[in-house]
PDB file of C-alpha atoms in Angstrom:
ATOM      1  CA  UNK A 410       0.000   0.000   0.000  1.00 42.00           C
ATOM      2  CA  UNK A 411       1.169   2.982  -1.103  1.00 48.00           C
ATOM      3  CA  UNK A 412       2.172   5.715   1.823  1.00 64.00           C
ATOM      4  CA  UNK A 413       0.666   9.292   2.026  1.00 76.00           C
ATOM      5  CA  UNK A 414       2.383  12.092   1.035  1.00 86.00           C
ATOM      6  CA  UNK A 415       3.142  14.323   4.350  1.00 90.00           C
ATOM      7  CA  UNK A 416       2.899  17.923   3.786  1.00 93.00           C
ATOM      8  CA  UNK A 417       4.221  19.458   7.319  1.00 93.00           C
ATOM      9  CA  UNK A 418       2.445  23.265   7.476  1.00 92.00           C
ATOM     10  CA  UNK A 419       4.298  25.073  10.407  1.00 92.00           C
ATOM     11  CA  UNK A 420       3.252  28.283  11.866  1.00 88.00           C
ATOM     12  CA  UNK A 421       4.316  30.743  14.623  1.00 81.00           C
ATOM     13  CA  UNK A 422       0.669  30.752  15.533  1.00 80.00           C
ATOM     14  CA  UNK A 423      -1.914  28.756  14.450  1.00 74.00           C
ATOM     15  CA  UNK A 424      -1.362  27.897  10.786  1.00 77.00           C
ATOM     16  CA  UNK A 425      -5.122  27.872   9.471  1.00 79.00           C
ATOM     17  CA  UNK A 426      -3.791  29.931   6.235  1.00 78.00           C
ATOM     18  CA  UNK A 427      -1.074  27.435   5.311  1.00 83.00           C
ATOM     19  CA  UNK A 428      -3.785  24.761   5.828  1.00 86.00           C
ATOM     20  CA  UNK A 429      -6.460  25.902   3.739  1.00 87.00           C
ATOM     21  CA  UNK A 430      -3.560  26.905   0.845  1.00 88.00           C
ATOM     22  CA  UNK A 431      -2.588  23.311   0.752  1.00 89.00           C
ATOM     23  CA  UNK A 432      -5.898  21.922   0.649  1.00 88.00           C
ATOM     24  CA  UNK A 433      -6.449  23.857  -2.198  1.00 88.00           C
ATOM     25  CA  UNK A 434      -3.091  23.003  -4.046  1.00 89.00           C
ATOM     26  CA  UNK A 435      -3.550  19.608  -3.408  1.00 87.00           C
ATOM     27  CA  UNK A 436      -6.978  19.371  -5.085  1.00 85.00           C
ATOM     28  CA  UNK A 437      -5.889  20.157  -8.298  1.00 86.00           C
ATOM     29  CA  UNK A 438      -3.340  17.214  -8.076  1.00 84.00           C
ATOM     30  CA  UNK A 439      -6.256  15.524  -7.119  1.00 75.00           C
ATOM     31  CA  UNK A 440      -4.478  14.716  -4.168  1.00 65.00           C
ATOM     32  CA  UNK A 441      -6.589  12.747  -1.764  1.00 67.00           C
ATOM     33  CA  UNK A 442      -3.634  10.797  -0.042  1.00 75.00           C
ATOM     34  CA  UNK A 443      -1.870  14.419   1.279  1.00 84.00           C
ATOM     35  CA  UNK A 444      -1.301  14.363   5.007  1.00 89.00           C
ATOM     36  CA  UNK A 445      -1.326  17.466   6.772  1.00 89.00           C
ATOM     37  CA  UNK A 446       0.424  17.848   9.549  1.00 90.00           C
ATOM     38  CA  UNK A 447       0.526  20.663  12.060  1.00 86.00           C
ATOM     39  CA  UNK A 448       3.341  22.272  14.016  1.00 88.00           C
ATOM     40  CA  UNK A 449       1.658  25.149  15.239  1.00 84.00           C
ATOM     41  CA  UNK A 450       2.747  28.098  17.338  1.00 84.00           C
ATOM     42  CA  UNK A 451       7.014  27.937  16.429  1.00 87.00           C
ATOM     43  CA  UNK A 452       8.565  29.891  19.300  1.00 85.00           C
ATOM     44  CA  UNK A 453      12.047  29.211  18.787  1.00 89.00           C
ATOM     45  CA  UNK A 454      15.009  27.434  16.344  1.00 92.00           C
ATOM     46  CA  UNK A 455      14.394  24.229  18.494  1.00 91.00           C
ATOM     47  CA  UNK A 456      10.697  24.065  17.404  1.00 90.00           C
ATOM     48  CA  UNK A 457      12.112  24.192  13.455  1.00 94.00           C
ATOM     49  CA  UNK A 458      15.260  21.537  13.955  1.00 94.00           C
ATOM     50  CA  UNK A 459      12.378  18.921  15.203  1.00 93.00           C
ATOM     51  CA  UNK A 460      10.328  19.087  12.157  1.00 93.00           C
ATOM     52  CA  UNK A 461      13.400  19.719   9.646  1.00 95.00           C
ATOM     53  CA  UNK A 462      14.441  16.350  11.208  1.00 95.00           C
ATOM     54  CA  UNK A 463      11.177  14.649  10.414  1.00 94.00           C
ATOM     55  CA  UNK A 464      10.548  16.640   6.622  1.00 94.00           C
ATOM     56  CA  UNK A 465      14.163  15.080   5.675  1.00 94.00           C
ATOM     57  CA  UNK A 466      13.136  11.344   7.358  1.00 92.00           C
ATOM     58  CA  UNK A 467       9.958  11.661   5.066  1.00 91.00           C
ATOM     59  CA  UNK A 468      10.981  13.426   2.471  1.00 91.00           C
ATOM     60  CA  UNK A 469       8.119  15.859   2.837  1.00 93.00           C
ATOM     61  CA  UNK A 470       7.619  19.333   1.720  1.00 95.00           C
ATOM     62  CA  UNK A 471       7.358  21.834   4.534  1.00 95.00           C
ATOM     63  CA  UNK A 472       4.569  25.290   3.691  1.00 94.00           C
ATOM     64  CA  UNK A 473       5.092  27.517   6.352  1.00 92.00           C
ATOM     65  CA  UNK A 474       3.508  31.323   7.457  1.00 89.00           C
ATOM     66  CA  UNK A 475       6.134  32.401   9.762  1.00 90.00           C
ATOM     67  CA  UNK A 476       6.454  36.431  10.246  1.00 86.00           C
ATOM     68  CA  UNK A 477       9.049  36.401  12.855  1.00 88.00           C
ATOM     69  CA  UNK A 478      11.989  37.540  10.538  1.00 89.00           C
ATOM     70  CA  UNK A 479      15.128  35.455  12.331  1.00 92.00           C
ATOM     71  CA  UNK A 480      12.672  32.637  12.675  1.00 92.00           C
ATOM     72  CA  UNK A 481      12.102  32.669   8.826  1.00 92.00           C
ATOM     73  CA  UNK A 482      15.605  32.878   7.883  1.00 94.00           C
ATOM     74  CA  UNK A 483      16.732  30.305  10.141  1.00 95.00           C
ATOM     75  CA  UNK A 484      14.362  27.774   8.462  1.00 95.00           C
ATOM     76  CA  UNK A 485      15.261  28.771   4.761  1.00 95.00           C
ATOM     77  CA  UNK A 486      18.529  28.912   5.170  1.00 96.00           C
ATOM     78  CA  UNK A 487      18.485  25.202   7.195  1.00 96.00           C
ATOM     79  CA  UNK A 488      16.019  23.645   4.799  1.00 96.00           C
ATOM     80  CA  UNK A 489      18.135  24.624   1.895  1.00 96.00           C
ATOM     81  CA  UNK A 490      21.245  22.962   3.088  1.00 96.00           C
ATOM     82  CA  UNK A 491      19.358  19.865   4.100  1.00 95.00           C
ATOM     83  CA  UNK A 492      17.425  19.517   0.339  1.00 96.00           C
ATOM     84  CA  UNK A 493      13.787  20.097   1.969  1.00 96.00           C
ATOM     85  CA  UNK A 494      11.413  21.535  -0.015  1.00 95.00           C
ATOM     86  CA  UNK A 495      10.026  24.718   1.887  1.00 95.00           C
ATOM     87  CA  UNK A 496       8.030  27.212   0.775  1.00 94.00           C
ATOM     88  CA  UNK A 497       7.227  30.496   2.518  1.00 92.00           C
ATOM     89  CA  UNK A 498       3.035  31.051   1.324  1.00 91.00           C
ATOM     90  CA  UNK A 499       3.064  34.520   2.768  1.00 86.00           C
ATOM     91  CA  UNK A 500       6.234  36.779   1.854  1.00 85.00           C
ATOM     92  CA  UNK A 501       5.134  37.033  -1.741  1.00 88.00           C
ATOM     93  CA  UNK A 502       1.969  39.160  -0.865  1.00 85.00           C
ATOM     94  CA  UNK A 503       4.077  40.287   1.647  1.00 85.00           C
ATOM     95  CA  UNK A 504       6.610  41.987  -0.306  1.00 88.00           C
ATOM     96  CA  UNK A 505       3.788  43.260  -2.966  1.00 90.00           C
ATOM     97  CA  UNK A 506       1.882  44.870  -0.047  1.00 89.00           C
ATOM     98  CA  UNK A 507       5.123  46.255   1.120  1.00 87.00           C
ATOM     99  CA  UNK A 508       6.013  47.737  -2.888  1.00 90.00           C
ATOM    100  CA  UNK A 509       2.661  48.985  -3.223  1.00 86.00           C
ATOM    101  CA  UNK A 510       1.952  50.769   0.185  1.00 85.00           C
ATOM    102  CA  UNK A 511       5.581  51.752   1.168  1.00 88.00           C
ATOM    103  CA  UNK A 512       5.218  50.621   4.921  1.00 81.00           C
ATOM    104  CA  UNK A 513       6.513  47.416   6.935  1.00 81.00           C
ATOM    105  CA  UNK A 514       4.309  44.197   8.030  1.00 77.00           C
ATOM    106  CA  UNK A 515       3.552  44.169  12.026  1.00 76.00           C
ATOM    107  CA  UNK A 516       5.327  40.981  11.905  1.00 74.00           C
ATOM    108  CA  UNK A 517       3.407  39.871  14.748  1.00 75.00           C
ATOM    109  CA  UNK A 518       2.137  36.558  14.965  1.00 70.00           C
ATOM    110  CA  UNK A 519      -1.673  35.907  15.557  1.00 66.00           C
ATOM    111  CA  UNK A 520      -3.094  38.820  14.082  1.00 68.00           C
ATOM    112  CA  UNK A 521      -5.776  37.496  11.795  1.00 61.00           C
ATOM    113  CA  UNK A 522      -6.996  35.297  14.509  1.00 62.00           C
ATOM    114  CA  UNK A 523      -7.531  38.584  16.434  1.00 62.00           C
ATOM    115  CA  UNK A 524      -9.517  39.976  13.542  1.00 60.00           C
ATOM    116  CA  UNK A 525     -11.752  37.037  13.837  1.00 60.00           C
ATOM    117  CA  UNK A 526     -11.998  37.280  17.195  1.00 72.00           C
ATOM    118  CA  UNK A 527     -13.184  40.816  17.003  1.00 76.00           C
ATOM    119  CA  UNK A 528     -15.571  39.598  14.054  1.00 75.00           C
ATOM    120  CA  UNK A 529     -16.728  36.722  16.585  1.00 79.00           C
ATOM    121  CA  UNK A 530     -17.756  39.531  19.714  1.00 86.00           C
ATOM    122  CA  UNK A 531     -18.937  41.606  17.029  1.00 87.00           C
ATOM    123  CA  UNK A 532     -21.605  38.454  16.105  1.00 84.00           C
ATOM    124  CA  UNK A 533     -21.771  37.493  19.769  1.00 88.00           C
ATOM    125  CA  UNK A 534     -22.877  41.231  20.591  1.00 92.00           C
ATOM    126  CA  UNK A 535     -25.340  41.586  17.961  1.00 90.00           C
ATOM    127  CA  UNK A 536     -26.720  38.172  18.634  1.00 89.00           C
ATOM    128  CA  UNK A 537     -27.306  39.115  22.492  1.00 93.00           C
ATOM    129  CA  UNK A 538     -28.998  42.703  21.316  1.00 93.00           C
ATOM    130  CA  UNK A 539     -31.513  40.832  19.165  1.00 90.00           C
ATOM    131  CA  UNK A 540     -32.382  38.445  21.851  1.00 91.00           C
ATOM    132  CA  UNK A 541     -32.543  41.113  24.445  1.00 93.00           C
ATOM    133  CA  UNK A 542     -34.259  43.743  22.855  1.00 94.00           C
ATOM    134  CA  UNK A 543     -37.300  45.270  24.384  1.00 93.00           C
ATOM    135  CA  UNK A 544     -37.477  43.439  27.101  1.00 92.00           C
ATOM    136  CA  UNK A 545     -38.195  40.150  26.270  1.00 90.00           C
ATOM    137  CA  UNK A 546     -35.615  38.207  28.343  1.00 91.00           C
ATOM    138  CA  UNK A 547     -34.838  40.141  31.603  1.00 93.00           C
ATOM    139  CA  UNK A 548     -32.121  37.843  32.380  1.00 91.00           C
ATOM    140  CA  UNK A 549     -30.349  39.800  29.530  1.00 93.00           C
ATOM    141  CA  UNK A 550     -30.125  42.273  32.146  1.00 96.00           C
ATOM    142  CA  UNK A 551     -27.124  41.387  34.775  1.00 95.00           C
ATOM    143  CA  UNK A 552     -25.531  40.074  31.523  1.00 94.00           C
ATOM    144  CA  UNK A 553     -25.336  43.237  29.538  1.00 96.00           C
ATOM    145  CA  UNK A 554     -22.598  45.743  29.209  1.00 95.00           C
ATOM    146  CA  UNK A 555     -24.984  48.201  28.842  1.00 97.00           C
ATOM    147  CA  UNK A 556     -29.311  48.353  29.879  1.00 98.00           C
ATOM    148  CA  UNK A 557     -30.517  50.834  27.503  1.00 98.00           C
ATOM    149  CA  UNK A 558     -34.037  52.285  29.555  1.00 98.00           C
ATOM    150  CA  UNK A 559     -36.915  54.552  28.834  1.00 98.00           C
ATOM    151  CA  UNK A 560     -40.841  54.848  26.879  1.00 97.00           C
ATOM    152  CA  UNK A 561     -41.317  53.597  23.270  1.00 96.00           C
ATOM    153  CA  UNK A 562     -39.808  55.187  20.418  1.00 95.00           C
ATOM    154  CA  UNK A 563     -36.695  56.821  22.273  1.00 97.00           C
ATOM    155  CA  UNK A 564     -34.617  54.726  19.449  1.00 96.00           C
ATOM    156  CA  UNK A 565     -33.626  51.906  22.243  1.00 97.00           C
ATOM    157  CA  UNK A 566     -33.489  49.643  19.296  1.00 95.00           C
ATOM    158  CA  UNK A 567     -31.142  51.489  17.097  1.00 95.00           C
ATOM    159  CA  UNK A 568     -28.771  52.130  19.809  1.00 97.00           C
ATOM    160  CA  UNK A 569     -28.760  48.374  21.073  1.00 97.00           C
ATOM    161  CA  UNK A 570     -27.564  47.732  17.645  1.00 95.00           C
ATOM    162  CA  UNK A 571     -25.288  50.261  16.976  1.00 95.00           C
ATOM    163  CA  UNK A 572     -23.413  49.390  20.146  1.00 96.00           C
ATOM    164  CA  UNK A 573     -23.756  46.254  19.128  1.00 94.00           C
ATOM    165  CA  UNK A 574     -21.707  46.655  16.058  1.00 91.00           C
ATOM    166  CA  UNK A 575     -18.892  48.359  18.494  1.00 93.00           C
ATOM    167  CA  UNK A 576     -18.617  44.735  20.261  1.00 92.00           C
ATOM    168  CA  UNK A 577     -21.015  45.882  23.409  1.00 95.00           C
ATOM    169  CA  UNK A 578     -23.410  43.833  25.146  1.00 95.00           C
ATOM    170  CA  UNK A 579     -26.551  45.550  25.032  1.00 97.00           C
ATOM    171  CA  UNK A 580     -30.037  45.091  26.786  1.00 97.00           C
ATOM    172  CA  UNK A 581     -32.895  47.553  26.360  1.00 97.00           C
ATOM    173  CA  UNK A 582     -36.439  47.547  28.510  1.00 97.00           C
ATOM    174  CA  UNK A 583     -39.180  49.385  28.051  1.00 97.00           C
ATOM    175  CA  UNK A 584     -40.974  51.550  30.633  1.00 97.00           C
ATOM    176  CA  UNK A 585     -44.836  51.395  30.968  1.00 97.00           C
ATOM    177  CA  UNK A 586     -46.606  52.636  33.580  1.00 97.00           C
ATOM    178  CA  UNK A 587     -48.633  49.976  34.031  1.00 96.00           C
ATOM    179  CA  UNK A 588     -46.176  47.185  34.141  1.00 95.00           C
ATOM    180  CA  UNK A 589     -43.734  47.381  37.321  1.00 95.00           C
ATOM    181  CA  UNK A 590     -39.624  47.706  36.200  1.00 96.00           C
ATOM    182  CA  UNK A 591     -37.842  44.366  36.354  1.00 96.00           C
ATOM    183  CA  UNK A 592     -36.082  44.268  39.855  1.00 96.00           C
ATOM    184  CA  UNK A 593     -32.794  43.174  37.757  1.00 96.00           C
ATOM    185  CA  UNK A 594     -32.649  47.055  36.894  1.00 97.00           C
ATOM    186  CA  UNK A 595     -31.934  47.898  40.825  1.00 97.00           C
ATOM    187  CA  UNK A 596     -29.884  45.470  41.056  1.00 96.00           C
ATOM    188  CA  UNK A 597     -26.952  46.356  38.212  1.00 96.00           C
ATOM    189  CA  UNK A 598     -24.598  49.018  39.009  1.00 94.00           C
ATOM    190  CA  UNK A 599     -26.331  52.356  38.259  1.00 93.00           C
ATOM    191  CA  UNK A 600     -23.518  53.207  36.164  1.00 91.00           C
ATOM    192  CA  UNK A 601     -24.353  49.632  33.600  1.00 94.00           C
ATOM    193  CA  UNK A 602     -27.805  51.884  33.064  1.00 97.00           C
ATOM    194  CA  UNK A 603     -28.699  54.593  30.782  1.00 97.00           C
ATOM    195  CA  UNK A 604     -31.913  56.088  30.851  1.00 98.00           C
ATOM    196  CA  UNK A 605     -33.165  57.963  27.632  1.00 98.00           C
ATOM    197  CA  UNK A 606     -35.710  60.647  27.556  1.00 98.00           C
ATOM    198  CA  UNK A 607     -37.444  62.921  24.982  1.00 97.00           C
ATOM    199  CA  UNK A 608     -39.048  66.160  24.925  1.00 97.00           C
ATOM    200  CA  UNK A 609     -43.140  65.538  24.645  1.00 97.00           C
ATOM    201  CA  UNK A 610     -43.514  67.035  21.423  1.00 97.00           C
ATOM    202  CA  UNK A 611     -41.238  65.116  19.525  1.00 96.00           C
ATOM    203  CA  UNK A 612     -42.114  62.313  21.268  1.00 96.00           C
ATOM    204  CA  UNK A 613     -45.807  63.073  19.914  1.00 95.00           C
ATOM    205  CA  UNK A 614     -44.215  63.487  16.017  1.00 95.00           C
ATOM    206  CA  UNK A 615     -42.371  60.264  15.727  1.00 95.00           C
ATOM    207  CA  UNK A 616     -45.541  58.173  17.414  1.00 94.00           C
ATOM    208  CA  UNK A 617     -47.736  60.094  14.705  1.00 93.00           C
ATOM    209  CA  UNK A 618     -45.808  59.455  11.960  1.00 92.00           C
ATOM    210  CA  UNK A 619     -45.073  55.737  13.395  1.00 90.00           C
ATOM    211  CA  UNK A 620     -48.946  55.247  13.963  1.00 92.00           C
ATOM    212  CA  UNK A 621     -49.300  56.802   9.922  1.00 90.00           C
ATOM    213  CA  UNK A 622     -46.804  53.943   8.650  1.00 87.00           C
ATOM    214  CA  UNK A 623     -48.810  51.300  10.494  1.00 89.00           C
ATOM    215  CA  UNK A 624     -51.952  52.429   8.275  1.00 88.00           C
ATOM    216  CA  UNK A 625     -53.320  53.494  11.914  1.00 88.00           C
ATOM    217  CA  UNK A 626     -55.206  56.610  13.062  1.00 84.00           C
ATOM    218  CA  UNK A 627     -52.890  58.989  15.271  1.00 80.00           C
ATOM    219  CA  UNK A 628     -55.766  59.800  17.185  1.00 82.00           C
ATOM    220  CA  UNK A 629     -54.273  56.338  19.127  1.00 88.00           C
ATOM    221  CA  UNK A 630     -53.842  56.826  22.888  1.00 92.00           C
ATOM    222  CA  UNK A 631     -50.245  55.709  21.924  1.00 93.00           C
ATOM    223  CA  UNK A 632     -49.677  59.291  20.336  1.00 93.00           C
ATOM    224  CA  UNK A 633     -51.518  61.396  22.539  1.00 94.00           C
ATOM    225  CA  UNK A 634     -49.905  64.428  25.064  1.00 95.00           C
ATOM    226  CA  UNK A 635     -51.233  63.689  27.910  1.00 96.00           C
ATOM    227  CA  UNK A 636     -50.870  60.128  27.670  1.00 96.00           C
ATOM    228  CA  UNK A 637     -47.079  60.591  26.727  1.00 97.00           C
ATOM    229  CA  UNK A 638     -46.953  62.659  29.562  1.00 97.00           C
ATOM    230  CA  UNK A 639     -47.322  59.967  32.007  1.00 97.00           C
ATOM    231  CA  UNK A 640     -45.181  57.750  30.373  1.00 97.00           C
ATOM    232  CA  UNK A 641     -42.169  60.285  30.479  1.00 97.00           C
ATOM    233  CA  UNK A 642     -43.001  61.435  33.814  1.00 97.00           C
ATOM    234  CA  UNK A 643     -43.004  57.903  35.051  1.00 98.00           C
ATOM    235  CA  UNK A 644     -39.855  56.938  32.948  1.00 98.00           C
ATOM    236  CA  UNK A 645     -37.768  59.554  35.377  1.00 97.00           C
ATOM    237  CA  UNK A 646     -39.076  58.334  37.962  1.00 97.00           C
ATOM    238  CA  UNK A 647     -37.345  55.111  37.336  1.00 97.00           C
ATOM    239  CA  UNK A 648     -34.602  56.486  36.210  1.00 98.00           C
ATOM    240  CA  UNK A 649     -33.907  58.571  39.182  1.00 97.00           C
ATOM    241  CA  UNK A 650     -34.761  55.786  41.477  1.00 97.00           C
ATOM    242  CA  UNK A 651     -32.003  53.804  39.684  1.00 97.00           C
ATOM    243  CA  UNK A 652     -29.739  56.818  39.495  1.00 96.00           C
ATOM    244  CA  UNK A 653     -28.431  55.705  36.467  1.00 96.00           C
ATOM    245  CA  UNK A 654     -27.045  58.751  33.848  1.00 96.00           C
ATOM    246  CA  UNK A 655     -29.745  60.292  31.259  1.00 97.00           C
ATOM    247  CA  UNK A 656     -29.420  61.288  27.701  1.00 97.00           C
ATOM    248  CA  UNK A 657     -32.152  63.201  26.239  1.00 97.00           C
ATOM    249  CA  UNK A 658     -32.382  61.967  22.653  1.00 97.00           C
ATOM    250  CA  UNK A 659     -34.984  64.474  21.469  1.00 96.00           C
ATOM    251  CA  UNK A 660     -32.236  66.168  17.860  1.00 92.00           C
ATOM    252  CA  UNK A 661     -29.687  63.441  18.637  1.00 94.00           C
ATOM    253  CA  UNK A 662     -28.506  61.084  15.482  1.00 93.00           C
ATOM    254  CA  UNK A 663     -28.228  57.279  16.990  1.00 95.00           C
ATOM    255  CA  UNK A 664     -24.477  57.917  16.929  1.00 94.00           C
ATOM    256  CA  UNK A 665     -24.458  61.031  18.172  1.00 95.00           C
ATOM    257  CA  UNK A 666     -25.901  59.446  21.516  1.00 96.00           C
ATOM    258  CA  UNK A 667     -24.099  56.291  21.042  1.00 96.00           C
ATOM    259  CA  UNK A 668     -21.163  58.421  21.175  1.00 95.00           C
ATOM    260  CA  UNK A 669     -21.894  59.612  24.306  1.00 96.00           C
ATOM    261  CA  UNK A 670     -22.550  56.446  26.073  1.00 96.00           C
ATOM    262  CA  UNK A 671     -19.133  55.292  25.062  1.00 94.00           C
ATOM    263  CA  UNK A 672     -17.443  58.520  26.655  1.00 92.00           C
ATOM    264  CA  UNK A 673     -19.354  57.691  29.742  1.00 90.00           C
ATOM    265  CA  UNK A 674     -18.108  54.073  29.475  1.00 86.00           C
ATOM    266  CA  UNK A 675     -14.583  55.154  28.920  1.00 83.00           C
ATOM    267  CA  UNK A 676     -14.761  57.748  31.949  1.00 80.00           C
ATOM    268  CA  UNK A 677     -16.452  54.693  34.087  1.00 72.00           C
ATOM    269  CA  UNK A 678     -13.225  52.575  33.303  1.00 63.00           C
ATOM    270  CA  UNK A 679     -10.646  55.121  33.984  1.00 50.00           C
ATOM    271  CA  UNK A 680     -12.619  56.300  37.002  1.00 47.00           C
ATOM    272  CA  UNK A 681     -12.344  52.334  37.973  1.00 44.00           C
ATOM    273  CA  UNK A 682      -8.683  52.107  37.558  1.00 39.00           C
ATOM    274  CA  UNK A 683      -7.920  54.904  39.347  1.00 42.00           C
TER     275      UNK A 683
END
C-alpha cells in the first residue's frame, strides 16, 4: 500500500492559512492521499530543527507562514542545506503589499486570529442585542454591558444595535406605567444603566408618523400628550430611582448618543482604575 504524502504546514501561531492553501493546491493534483500535519505556534530554532528532522526522514515538503523575521531565515537557510522543499506562502503578498503601500508588516504573529476574534464579539454582541431587545428576556439584564431604559420610540433599538456593532453587550427595557420595572434594573450598578428621555412634542411626532406607517389613526392613545406625559413622567421616575445617567435623545442622530454612552463608558473605566 502505497504511503501518504506528508505535507508538514508550520506556523508561529496557528497555521489555518497554510492549511487551507494546501488543501487547495492539493486538489488540483487531485491529491486525496496528502497528510497534513501541524506544528503550530514555532517559538524558537528548536521548534524548526524537530520538524526539519522529520521533513528530511519523510521526504516531505514543509509550507510555512512564519512572520518572525530570524525565525524565517533560520528555516530557509536550514532547509536549503538539508534539500527540503520549503516554501514560505506569505512573503510574496508580503513583499507586494510592502512595494505597493511603502510601509513594513507588524510581523506579529496571531493577528488574523484577532480579527476574527473581534468579528466573533462583534456576532456574539449583535446576537445578544436581538435576543434582548425590548425586554423580552430580563435575564439579559445582569448580563449586559450596557441596559438601555426609557418609553417607546426613544430609538432603544437602534442604539442596542449600533453598540452592538462596536462589540457591546446591550439590553434595552421598556418603561410602561402599568407594568412594574424588572427588579434586575436595581440590582446592576447604576452606572451599567442609561436612561433615555425625549421632549413631549417630539415624542408626539415620531408616534404620529409611526402610527401613519402602520396604516393606523394617530388619534391612538399611543400618540396622545397627555398620555405621553405619564409615560415620560413615570420613565424619570425610574430612572432617578435607579440613578443611572440620562441622555435626552430628542435632535440626537443614533451615533451622536451612542457616542456619548461610550465617553461615559470610557470615563467609568478610567474612574475604575484609578
Amino acid at each position: 500500500m502505497k504511503n501518504k504524502e506528508i505535507v508538514y504546514v508550520v506556523s508561529d501561531s496557528v497555521g489555518e492559512t497554510a492549511e487551507l492553501m494546501v488543501k487547495a493546491v492539493s486538489s488540483q493534483f487531485n491529491k486525496s492521499d496528502v497528510e497534513i500535519q501541524h506544528i503550530s505556534y514555532v517559538e524558537d530554532t528548536q521548534d524548526l530543527n524537530n520538524v526539519i528532522a522529520v521533513a528530511k526522514y519523510t521526504h516531505s515538503i514543509i509550507a510555512y507562514t512564519i512572520v518572525i523575521p530570524s525565525l524565517k531565515q533560520y528555516l530557509d537557510e536550514r532547509t536549503r542545506e538539508e534539500g527540503i522543499i520549503a516554501v514560505d506562502l506569505m512573503n510574496p503578498l508580503m513583499q507586494a503589499f510592502m512595494q505597493k503601500f511603502d510601509a513594513a508588516p507588524e510581523r506579529q504573529p496571531g493577528l488574523m486570529r484577532k480579527l476574527d476574534d473581534n468579528y466573533f464579539r462583534r456576532v456574539e454582541a449583535i446576537e445578544f442585542a436581538v435576543k434582548y431587545d425590548d425586554g423580552q428576556d430580563i435575564r439579559g439584564i445582569k448580563r449586559a454591558d450596557i441596559v438601555l431604559i426609557g418609553v417607546s420610540r426613544t430609538s432603544k433599538t437602534p442604539l442596542s444595535m449600533y453598540l452592538a456593532n462596536k462589540k457591546f453587550k446591550v439590553a434595552n427595557v421598556p418603561l410602561v406605567p402599568e407594568i412594574p420595572p424588572p427588579d434586575e434594573l436595581f440590582d446592576i450598578p447604576k452606572s451599567n444603566c442609561i436612561g433615555l428621555v425625549i421632549t413631549p412634542d417630539k415624542l408626539n411626532e415620531i408616534r404620529e408618523e409611526r402610527l401613519k406607517h402602520l396604516g393606523l389613526t394617530t388619534q391612538a392613545n399611543y400618540a396622545k400628550l397627555d398620555r405621553i406625559l405619564e409615560e415620560l413622567d413615570y420613565s424619570e421616575k425610574i430612572m432617578k430611582r435607579i440613578g443611572c445617567p440620562i441622555i435626552n435623545v430628542s435632535n440626537k442622530a443614533v451615533e451622536e448618543t451612542a457616542d456619548l454612552i461610550l465617553a461615559m463608558l470610557k470615563k467609568r473605566r478610567v474612574m475604575y482604575h484609578e
